[in-house]
Coordinates of C-alpha atoms and ligand atoms in Angstrom, one line a residue:
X1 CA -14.3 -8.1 -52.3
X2 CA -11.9 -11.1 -51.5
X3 CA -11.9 -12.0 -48.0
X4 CA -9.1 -13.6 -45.4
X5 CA -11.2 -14.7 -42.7
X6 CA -8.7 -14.8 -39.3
X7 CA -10.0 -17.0 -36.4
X8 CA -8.9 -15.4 -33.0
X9 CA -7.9 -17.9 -30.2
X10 CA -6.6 -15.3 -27.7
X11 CA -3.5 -14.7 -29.0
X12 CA -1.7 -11.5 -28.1
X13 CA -0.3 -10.5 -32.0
X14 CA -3.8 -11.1 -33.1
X15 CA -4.6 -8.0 -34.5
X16 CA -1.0 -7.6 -35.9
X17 CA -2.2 -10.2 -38.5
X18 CA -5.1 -8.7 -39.5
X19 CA -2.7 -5.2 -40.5
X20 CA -0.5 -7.7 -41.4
X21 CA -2.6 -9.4 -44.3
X22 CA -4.1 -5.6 -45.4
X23 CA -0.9 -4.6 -46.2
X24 CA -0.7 -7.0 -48.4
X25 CA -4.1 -5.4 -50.3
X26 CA -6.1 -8.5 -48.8
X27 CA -9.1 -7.3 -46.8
X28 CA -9.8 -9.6 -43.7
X29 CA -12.3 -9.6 -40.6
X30 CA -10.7 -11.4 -37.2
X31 CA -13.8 -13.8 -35.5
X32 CA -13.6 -15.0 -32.4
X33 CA -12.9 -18.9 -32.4
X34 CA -16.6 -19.9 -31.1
X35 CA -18.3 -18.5 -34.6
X36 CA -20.7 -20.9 -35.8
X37 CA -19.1 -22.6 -39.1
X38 CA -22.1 -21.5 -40.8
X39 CA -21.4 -17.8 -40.7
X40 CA -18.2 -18.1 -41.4
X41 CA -18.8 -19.9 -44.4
X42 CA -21.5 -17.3 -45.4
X43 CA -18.5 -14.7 -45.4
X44 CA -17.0 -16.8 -48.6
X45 CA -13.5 -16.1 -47.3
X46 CA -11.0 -17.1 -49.9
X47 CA -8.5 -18.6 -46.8
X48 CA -8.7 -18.6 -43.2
X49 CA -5.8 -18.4 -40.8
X50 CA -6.1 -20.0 -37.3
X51 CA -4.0 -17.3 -34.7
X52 CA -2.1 -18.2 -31.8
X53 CA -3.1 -18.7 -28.1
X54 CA -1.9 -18.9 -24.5
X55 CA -3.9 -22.1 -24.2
X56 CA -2.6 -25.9 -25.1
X57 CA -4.7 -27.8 -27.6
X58 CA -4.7 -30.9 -25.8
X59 CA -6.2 -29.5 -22.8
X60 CA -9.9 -30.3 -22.6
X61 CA -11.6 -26.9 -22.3
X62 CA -9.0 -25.7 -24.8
X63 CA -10.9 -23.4 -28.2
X64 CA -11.4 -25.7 -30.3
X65 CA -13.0 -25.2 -33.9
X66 CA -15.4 -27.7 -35.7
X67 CA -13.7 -30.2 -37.5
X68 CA -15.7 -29.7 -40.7
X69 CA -13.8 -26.7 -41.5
X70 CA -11.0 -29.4 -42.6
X71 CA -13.0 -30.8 -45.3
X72 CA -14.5 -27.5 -46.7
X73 CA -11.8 -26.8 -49.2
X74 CA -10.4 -23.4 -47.6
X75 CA -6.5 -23.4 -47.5
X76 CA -6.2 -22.8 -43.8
X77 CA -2.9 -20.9 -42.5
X78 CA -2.1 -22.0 -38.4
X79 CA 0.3 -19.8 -36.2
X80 CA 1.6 -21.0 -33.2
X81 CA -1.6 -22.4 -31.3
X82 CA -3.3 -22.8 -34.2
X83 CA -1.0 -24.9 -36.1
X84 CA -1.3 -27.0 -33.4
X85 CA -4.6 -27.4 -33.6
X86 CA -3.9 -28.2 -37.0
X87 CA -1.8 -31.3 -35.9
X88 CA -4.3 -32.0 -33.2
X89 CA -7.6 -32.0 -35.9
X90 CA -5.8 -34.2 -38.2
X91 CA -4.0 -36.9 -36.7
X92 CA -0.8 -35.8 -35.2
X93 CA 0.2 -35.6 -31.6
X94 CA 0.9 -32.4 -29.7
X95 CA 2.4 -32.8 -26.1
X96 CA 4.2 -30.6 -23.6
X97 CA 7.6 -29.8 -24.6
X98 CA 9.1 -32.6 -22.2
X99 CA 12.6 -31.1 -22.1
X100 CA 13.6 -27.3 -22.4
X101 CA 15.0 -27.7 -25.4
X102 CA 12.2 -28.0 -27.4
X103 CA 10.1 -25.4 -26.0
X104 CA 11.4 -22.2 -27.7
X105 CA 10.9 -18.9 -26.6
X106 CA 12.2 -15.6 -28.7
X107 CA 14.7 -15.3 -31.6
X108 CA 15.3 -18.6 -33.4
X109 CA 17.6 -19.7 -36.1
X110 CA 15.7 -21.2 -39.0
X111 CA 15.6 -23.2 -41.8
X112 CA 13.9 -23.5 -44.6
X113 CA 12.4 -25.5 -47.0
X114 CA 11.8 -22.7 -50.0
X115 CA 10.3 -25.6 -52.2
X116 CA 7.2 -25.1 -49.9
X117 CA 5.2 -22.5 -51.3
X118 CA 5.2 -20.5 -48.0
X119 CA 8.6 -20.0 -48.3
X120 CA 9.0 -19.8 -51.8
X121 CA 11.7 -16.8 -52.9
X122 CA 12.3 -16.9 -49.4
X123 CA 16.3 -17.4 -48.2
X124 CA 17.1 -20.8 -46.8
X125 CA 17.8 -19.8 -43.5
X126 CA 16.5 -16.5 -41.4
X127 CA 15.6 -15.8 -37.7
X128 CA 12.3 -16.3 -36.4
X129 CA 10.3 -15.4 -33.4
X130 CA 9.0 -17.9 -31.2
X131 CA 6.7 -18.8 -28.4
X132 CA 5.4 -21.9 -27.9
X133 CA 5.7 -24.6 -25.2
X134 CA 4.1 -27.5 -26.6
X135 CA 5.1 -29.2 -29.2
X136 CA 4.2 -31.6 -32.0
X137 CA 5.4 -34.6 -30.8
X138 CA 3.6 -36.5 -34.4
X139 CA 2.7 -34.7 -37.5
X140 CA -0.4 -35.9 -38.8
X141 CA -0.4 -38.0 -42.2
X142 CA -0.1 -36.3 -45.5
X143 CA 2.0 -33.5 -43.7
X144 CA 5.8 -32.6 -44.5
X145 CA 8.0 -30.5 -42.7
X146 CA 8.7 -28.0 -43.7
X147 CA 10.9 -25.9 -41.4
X148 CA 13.3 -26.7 -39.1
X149 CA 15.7 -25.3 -35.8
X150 CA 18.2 -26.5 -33.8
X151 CA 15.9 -27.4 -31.2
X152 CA 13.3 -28.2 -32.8
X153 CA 12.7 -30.9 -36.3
X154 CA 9.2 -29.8 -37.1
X155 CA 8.9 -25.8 -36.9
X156 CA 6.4 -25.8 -40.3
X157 CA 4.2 -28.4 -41.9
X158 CA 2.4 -28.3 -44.6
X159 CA -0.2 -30.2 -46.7
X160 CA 0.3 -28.3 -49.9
X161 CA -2.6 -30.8 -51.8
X162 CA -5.0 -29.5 -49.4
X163 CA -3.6 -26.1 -48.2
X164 CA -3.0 -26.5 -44.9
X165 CA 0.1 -24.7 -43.6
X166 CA 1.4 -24.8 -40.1
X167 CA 4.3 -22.7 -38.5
X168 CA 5.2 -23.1 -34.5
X169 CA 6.8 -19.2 -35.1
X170 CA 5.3 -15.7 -35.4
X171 CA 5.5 -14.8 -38.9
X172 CA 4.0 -11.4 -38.5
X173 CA 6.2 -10.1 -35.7
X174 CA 8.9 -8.1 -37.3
X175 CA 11.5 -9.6 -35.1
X176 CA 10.8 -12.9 -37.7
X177 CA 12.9 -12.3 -41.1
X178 CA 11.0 -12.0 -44.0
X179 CA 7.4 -12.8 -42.2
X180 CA 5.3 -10.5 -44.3
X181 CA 6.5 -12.5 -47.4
X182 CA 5.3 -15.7 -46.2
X183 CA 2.0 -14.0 -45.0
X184 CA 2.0 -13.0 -48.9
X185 CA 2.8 -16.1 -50.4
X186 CA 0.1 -17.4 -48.3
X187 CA -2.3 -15.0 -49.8
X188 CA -1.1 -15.0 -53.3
X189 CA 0.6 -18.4 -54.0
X190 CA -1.8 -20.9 -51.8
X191 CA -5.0 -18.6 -51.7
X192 CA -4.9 -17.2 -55.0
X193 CA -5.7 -13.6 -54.2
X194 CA -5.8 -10.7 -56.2
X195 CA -4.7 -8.2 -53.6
X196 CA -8.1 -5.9 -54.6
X197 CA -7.9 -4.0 -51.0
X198 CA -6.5 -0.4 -52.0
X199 CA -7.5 2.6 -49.9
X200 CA -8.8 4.1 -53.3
X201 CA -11.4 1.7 -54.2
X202 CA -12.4 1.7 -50.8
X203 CA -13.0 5.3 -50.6
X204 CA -15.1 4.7 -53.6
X205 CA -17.1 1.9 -52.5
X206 CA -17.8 3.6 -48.8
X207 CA -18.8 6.7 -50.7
X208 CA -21.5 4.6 -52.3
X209 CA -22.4 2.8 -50.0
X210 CA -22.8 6.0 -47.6
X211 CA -25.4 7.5 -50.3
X212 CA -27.2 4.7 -50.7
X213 CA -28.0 4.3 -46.9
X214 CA -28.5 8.3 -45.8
X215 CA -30.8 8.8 -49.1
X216 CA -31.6 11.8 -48.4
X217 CA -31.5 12.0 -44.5
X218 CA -30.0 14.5 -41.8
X219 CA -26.1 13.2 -40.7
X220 CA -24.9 14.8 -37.4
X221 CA -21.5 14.6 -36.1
X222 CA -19.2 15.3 -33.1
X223 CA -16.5 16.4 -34.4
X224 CA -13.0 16.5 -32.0
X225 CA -10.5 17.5 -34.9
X226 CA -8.5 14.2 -33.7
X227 CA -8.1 11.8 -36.7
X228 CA -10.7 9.6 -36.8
X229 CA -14.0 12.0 -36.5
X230 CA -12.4 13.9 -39.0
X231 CA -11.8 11.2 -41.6
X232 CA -15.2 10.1 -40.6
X233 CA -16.2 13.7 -41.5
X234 CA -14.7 14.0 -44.5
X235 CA -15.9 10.4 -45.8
X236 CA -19.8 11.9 -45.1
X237 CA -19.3 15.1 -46.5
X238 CA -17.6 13.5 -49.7
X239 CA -20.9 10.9 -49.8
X240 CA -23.6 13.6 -48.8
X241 CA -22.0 17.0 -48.5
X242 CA -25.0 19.2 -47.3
X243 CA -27.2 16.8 -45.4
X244 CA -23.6 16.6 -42.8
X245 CA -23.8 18.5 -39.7
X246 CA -20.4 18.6 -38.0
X247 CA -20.0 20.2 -34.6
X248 CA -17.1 21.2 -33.1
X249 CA -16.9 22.0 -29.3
X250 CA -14.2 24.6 -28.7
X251 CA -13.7 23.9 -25.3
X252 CA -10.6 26.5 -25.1
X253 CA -8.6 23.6 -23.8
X254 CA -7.5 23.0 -27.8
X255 CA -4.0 23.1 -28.9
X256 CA -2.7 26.7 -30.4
X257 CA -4.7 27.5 -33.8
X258 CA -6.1 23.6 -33.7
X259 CA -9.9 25.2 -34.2
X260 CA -8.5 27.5 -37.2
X261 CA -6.8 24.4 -38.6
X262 CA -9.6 22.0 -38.8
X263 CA -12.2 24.7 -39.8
X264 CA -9.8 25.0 -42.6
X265 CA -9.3 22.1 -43.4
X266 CA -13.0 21.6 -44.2
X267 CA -13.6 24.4 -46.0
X268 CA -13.3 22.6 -49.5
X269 CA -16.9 20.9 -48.5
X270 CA -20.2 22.1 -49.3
X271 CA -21.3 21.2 -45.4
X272 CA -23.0 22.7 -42.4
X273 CA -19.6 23.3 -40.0
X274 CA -20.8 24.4 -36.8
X275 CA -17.8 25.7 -34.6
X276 CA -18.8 26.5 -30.9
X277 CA -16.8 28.9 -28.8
X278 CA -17.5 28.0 -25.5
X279 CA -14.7 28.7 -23.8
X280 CA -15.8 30.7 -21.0
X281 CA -18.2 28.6 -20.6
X282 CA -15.9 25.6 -19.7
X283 CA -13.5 27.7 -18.3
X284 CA -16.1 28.7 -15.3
X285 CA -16.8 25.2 -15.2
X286 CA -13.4 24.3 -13.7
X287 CA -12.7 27.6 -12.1
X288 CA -10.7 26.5 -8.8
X289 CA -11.0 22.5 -9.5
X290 CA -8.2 20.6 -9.9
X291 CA -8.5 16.8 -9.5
X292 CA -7.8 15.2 -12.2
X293 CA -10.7 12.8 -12.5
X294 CA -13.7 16.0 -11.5
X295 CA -11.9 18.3 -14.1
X296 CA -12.6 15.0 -16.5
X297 CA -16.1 14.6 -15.9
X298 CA -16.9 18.6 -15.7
X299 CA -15.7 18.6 -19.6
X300 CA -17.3 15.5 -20.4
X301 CA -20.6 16.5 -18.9
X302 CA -20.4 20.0 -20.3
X303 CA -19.7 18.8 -23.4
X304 CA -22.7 16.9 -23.7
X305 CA -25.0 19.8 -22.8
X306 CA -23.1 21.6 -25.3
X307 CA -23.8 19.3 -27.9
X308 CA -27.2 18.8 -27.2
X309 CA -27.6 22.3 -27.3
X310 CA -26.4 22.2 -30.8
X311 CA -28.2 19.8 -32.2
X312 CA -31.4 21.0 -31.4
X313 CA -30.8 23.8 -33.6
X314 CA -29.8 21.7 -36.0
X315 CA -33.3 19.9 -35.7
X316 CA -34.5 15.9 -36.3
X317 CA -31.5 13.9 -37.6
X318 CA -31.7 10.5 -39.2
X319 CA -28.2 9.1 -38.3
X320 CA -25.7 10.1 -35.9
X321 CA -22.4 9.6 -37.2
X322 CA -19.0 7.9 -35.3
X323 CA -15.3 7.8 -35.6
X324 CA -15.5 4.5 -34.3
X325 CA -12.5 2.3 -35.9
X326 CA -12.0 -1.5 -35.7
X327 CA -9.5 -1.7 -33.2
X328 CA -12.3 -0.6 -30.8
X329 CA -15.2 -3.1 -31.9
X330 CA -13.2 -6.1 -32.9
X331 CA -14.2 -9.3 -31.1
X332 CA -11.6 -11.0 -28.6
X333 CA -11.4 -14.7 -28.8
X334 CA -10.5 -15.0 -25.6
X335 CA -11.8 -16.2 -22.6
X336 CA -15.4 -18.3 -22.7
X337 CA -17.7 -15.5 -23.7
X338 CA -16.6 -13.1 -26.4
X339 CA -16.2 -9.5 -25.2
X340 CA -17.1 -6.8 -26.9
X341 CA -15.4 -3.7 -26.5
X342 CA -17.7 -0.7 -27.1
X343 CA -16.2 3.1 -27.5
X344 CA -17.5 6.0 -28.2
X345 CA -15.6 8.6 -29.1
X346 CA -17.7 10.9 -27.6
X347 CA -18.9 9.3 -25.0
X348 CA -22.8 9.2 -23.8
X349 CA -24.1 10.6 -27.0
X350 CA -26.6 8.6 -27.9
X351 CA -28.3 8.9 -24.8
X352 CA -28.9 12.5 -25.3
X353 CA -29.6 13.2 -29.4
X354 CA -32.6 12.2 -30.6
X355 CA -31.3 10.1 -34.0
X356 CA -33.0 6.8 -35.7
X357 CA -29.5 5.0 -36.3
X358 CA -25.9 5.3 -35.7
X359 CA -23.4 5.1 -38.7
X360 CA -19.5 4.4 -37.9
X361 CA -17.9 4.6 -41.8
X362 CA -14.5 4.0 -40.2
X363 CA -15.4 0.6 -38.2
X364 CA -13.5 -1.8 -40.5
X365 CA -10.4 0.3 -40.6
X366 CA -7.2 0.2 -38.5
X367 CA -5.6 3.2 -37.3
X368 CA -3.3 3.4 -40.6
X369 CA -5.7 2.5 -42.6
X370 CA -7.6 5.3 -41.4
X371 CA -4.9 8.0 -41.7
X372 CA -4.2 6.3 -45.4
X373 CA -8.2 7.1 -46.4
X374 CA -7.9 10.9 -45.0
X375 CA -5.6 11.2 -47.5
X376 CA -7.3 9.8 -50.1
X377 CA -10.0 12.2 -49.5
X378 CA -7.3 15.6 -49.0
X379 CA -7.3 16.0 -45.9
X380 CA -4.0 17.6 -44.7
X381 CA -1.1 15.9 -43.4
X382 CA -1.1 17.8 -40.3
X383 CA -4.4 16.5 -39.7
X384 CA -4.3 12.7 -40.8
X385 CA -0.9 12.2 -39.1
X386 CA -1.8 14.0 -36.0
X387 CA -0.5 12.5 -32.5
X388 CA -3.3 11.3 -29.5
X389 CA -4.8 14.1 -28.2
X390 CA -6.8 13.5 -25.7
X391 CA -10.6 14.5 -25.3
X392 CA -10.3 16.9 -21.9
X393 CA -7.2 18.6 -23.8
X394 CA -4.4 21.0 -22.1
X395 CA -6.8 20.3 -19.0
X396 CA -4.8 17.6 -17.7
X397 CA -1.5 18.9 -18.6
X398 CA -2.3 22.4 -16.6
X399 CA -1.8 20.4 -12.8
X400 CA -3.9 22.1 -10.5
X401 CA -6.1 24.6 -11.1
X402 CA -6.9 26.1 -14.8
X403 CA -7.0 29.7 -15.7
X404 CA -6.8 30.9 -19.2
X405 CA -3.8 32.8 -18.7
X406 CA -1.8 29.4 -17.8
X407 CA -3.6 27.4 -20.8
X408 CA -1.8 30.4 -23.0
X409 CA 1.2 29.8 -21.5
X410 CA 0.6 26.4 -22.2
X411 CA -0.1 26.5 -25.7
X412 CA 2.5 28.7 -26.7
X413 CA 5.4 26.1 -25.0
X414 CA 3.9 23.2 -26.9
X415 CA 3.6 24.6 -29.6
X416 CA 7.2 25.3 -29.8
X417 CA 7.8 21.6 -28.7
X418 CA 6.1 20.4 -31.2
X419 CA 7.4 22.6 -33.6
X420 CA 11.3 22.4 -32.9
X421 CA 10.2 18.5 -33.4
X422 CA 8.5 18.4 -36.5
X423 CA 11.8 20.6 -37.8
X424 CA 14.0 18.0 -37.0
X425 CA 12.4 15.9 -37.7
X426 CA 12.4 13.5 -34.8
X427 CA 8.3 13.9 -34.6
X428 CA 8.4 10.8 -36.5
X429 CA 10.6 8.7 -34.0
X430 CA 7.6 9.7 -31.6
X431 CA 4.2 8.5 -30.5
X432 CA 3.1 11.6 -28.5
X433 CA 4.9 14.1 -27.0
X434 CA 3.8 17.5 -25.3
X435 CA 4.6 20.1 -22.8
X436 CA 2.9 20.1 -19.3
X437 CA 2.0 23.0 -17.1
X438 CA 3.2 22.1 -13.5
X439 CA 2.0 24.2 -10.3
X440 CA 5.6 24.3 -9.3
X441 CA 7.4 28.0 -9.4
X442 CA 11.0 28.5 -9.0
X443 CA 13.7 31.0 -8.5
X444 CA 15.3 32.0 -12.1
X445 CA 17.5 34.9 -13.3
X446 CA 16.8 36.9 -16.6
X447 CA 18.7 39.6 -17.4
X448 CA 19.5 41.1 -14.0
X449 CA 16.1 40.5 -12.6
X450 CA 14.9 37.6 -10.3
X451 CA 12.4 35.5 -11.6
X452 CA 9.8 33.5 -10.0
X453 CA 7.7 31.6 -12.5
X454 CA 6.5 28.6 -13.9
X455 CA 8.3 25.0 -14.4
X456 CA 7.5 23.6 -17.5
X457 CA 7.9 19.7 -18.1
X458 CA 8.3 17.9 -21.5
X459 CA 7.0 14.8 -22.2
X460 CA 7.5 12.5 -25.2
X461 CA 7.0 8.7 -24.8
X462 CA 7.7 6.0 -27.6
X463 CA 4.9 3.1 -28.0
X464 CA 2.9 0.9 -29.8
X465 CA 0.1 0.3 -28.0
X466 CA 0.1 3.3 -25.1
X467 CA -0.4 0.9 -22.7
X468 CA 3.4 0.7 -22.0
X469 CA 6.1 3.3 -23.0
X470 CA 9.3 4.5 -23.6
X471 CA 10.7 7.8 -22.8
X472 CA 11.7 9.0 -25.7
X473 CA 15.6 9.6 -26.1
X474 CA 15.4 13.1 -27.9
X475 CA 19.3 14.5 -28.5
X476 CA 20.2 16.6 -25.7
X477 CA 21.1 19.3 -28.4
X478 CA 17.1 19.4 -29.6
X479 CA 16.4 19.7 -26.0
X480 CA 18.4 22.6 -25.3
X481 CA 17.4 24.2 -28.5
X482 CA 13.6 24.1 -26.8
X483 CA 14.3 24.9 -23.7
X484 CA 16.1 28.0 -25.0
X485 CA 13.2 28.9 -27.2
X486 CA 10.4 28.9 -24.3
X487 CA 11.9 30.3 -21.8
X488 CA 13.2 33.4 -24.3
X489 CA 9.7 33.6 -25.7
X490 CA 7.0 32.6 -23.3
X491 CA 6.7 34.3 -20.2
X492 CA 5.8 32.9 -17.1
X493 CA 8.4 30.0 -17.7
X494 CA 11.7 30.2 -16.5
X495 CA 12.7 26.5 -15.7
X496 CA 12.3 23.4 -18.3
X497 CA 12.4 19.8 -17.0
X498 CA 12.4 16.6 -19.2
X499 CA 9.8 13.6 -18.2
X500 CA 12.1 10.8 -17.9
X501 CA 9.7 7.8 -16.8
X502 CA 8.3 5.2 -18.7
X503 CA 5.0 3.8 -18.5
X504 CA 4.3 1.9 -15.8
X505 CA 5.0 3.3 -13.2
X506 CA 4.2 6.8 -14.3
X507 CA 1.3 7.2 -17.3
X508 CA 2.0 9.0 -20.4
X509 CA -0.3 12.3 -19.3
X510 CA 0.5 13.7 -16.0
X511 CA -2.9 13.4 -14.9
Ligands
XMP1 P1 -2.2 7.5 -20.0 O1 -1.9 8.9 -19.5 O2 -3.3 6.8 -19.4 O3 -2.7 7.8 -21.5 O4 -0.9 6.7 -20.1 C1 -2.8 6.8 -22.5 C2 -3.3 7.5 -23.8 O5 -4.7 7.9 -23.6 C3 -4.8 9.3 -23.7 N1 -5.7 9.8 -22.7 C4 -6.9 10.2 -22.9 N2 -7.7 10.3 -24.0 N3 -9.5 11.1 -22.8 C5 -8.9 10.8 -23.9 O6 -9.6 10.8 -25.0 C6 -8.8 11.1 -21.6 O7 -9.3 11.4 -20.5 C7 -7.5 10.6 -21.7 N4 -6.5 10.4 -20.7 C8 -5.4 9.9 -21.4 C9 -3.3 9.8 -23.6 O8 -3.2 11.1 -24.3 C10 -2.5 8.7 -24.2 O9 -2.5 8.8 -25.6

């Protein structure tokens, strides 16, 4: 398989090139900036792109890379920091922007040269998105520029003899016009690529792979119905069908019918589905608790046990299987040491199953990439495009204590939520949206009885990361529409209030 290799210097859009670069059917791996040459060399990458940075190049303690990657022969792509260190490697001069002219921040009128093949098919002129303070005071020899603003003389270089290409803007930021096809030229014009990353002969090629390692071992796997265990699921049972154990913890804090659906949605394998009802069983658990962070542990240590439990039945496995996907192992080139983030989808497991290895089938994927192979393999669309949900469920969206009878009311108002969405199709304007249980009860009139029940609050948030987020601007009609429908069909709720705070200050979940 072709490879882009990107080389992470701590820039904040690195990841964005890496989807970037996929979507263009290239596969590509992001290293942190300190990988010994040797490694990355081993990879064979067919180009490598050099990613922005908050640092300056000229700075000593600035990431640097080792200068023999110039002579290797690999058409090398720099953004921002990178094609700065570009300039900096090979003869040219980068300095702080001296007046604030030349330093460019945000939207920025371009222009430019479409005989370069970077820009080739490309209009002359577009917007750009920029963030740079330094700036290359001398190109280095052999270079031409390329690109051009008003501020600025030098936006691009390029040494097209030897591949090098250098732009001071974000080309993969969709505020910059026509990015993706200078990410594709770059790829297809300068790096030659054939574009052989499909979901399809991926599926095909995990498949094998996935046979080849289990043989003829036991798989066991958590599975939470949210996207990733069950493409993860699906993947395994499609590579080794019987030998999978999947079990599914029914902690009765699932959304309405969500155990039916996912049962279902597996019945088409010839696997061991193990669907636990232990409902009363977490429901005694948090009997009378309700702090947040206790009711989180209680169903994260019951969980465990309940696992456990489970897969001692299910006897000596050989691999314990993970929804893990790339997003949550990729290294960060930031910062002296590289940091790792580890997640677990299910967190503590391996502590507590007795397994000889751990296999994550998903861990080169990206979210979309994910949802694209759950596809591929049938899952339904309810299933592979399904919102966050998160692990302790309708737990921390019941405030205060939890009783069954409120997680039915519960269920039945966001299910209507979601519902009345998905009709009008605004579901797909959203990130996550869902109804909350609060403790509060208020005075209402129905019929010609007094009321004094529940008030219900909505929630539905726009992101792209769900660090920060947007309250969602859902039409007042929509609104109406479900109010009307759950306080005419779910009793206990007689008020309906609409969450209209954005992340920070308030978080997406009310707990
Ligand atoms: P907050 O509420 O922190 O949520 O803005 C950010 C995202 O994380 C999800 N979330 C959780 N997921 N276990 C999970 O698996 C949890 O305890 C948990 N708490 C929040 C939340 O749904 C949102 O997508």
């Amino acid at each position: 398989m072709e490879k882009i290799l990107i080389i992470d210097f701590g820039g904040q859009y690195n990841q964005l090139i890496a989807r970037r670069v996929r979507e263009c059917n290239v596969y590509c791996e992001v290293k942190p900036y300190t990988t010994p040459l040797v490694q990355l060399r081993a990879m064979e990458p067919i180009g490598i792109i050099f990613t922005g940075g908050p640092q300056s190049v000229y700075l000593e303690g600035s990431p640097q890379v080792d200068p023999d990657i110039f002579t290797w022969g690999v058409p090398i792509l720099g953004i921002c920091y990178g094609c700065q260190l570009i300039a900096h490697n090979l003869g040219g001069q980068v300095t702080p922007a001296q007046d604030d002219s030349a330093r460019e921040y945000g939207k920025t009128i371009t222009h430019f040269d479409t005989g370069c093949k970077l820009f080739q098919g490309l209009p002359r002129q577009g917007v750009t998105w920029m963030s740079h303070g330094d700036y290359m005071a001398r190109v280095p020899e052999g270079f031409a520029l390329t690109a051009r603003s008003s501020a600025c003389p030098n936006v691009a270089i390029a040494d097209e003899g030897r591949g090098f290409y250098g732009v001071q803007f974000h080309p993969e930021v969709d505020h910059t016009e026509h990015g993706i096809n200078m990410i594709r030229n770059f790829l297809y014009e300068v790096c030659r690529a054939k574009g052989d990353w499909t979901m399809g002969d991926y599926k095909n090629t995990a498949i094998a792979r996935l046979r080849e390692k289990i043989g003829s071992g036991k798989v066991l796997l958590a599975l939470s119905g949210g996207v990733d265990s069950s493409v993860a699921a699906a993947l395994l049972a499609e590579a080794v069908g019987s030998q999978l154990t999947c079990v599914f913890v029914d902690h009765g804090l699932m959304r309405l019918n969500e155990g039916d659906e996912v049962e279902e949605a597996f019945a088409k394998w010839d696997l061991n589905f193990v669907r636990v009802d232990a409902e009363s069983r977490f429901l005694l658990k948090l009997a009378g608790v309700d702090e947040p962070e206790r009711k989180r542990k209680i169903i994260g240590g019951e969980f465990i046990r309940v696992f456990e439990e489970e897969a001692k039945k299910v006897g000596a496995v050989d691999f314990l299987a993970q929804g893990t996907i790339y997003p949550d192992v990729i290294e960060s080139g930031a910062g002296d040491a590289a940091v790792i983030k580890s997640h677990h989808n299910v967190g503590g497991l391996p502590d507590y199953v007795d397994f000889k290895e751990i296999i994550e089938p998903l861990r080169m994927l990206f979210k979309d990439e994910v949802r694209q192979l759950g596809r591929e393999l049938g899952l339904p669309e309810y299933l592979v495009s399904r919102q966050p949900f998160p692990g302790p469920g309708l737990a921390i969206r019941i405030i205060g204590g939890i009783t069954k009878e409120k997680a039915d009311i519960l269920r039945q108002a966001d299910f209507i939520f979601r519902e009345e969405m998905a009709q009008a199709g605004e579901d797909k304007n959203l990130n996550q949206y869902f109804a909350v249980l609060t403790n509060t009860r208020s005075v209402g009139v129905m019929g010609d009885g007094r009321t004094y029940d529940y008030t219900l609050a909505l929630r539905a948030v726009t992101t792209s990361d769900f660090m920060t987020a947007d309250w969602a601007r859902i039409p007042y009609d929509l609104l109406d529409k479900v109010s009307g429908r759950i306080v005419n069909e779910v009793r206990g709720i007689n008020r309906i209030v609409y969450d209209i705070t954005s992340k920070p200050p308030a978080t997406i979940e009310w707990e």
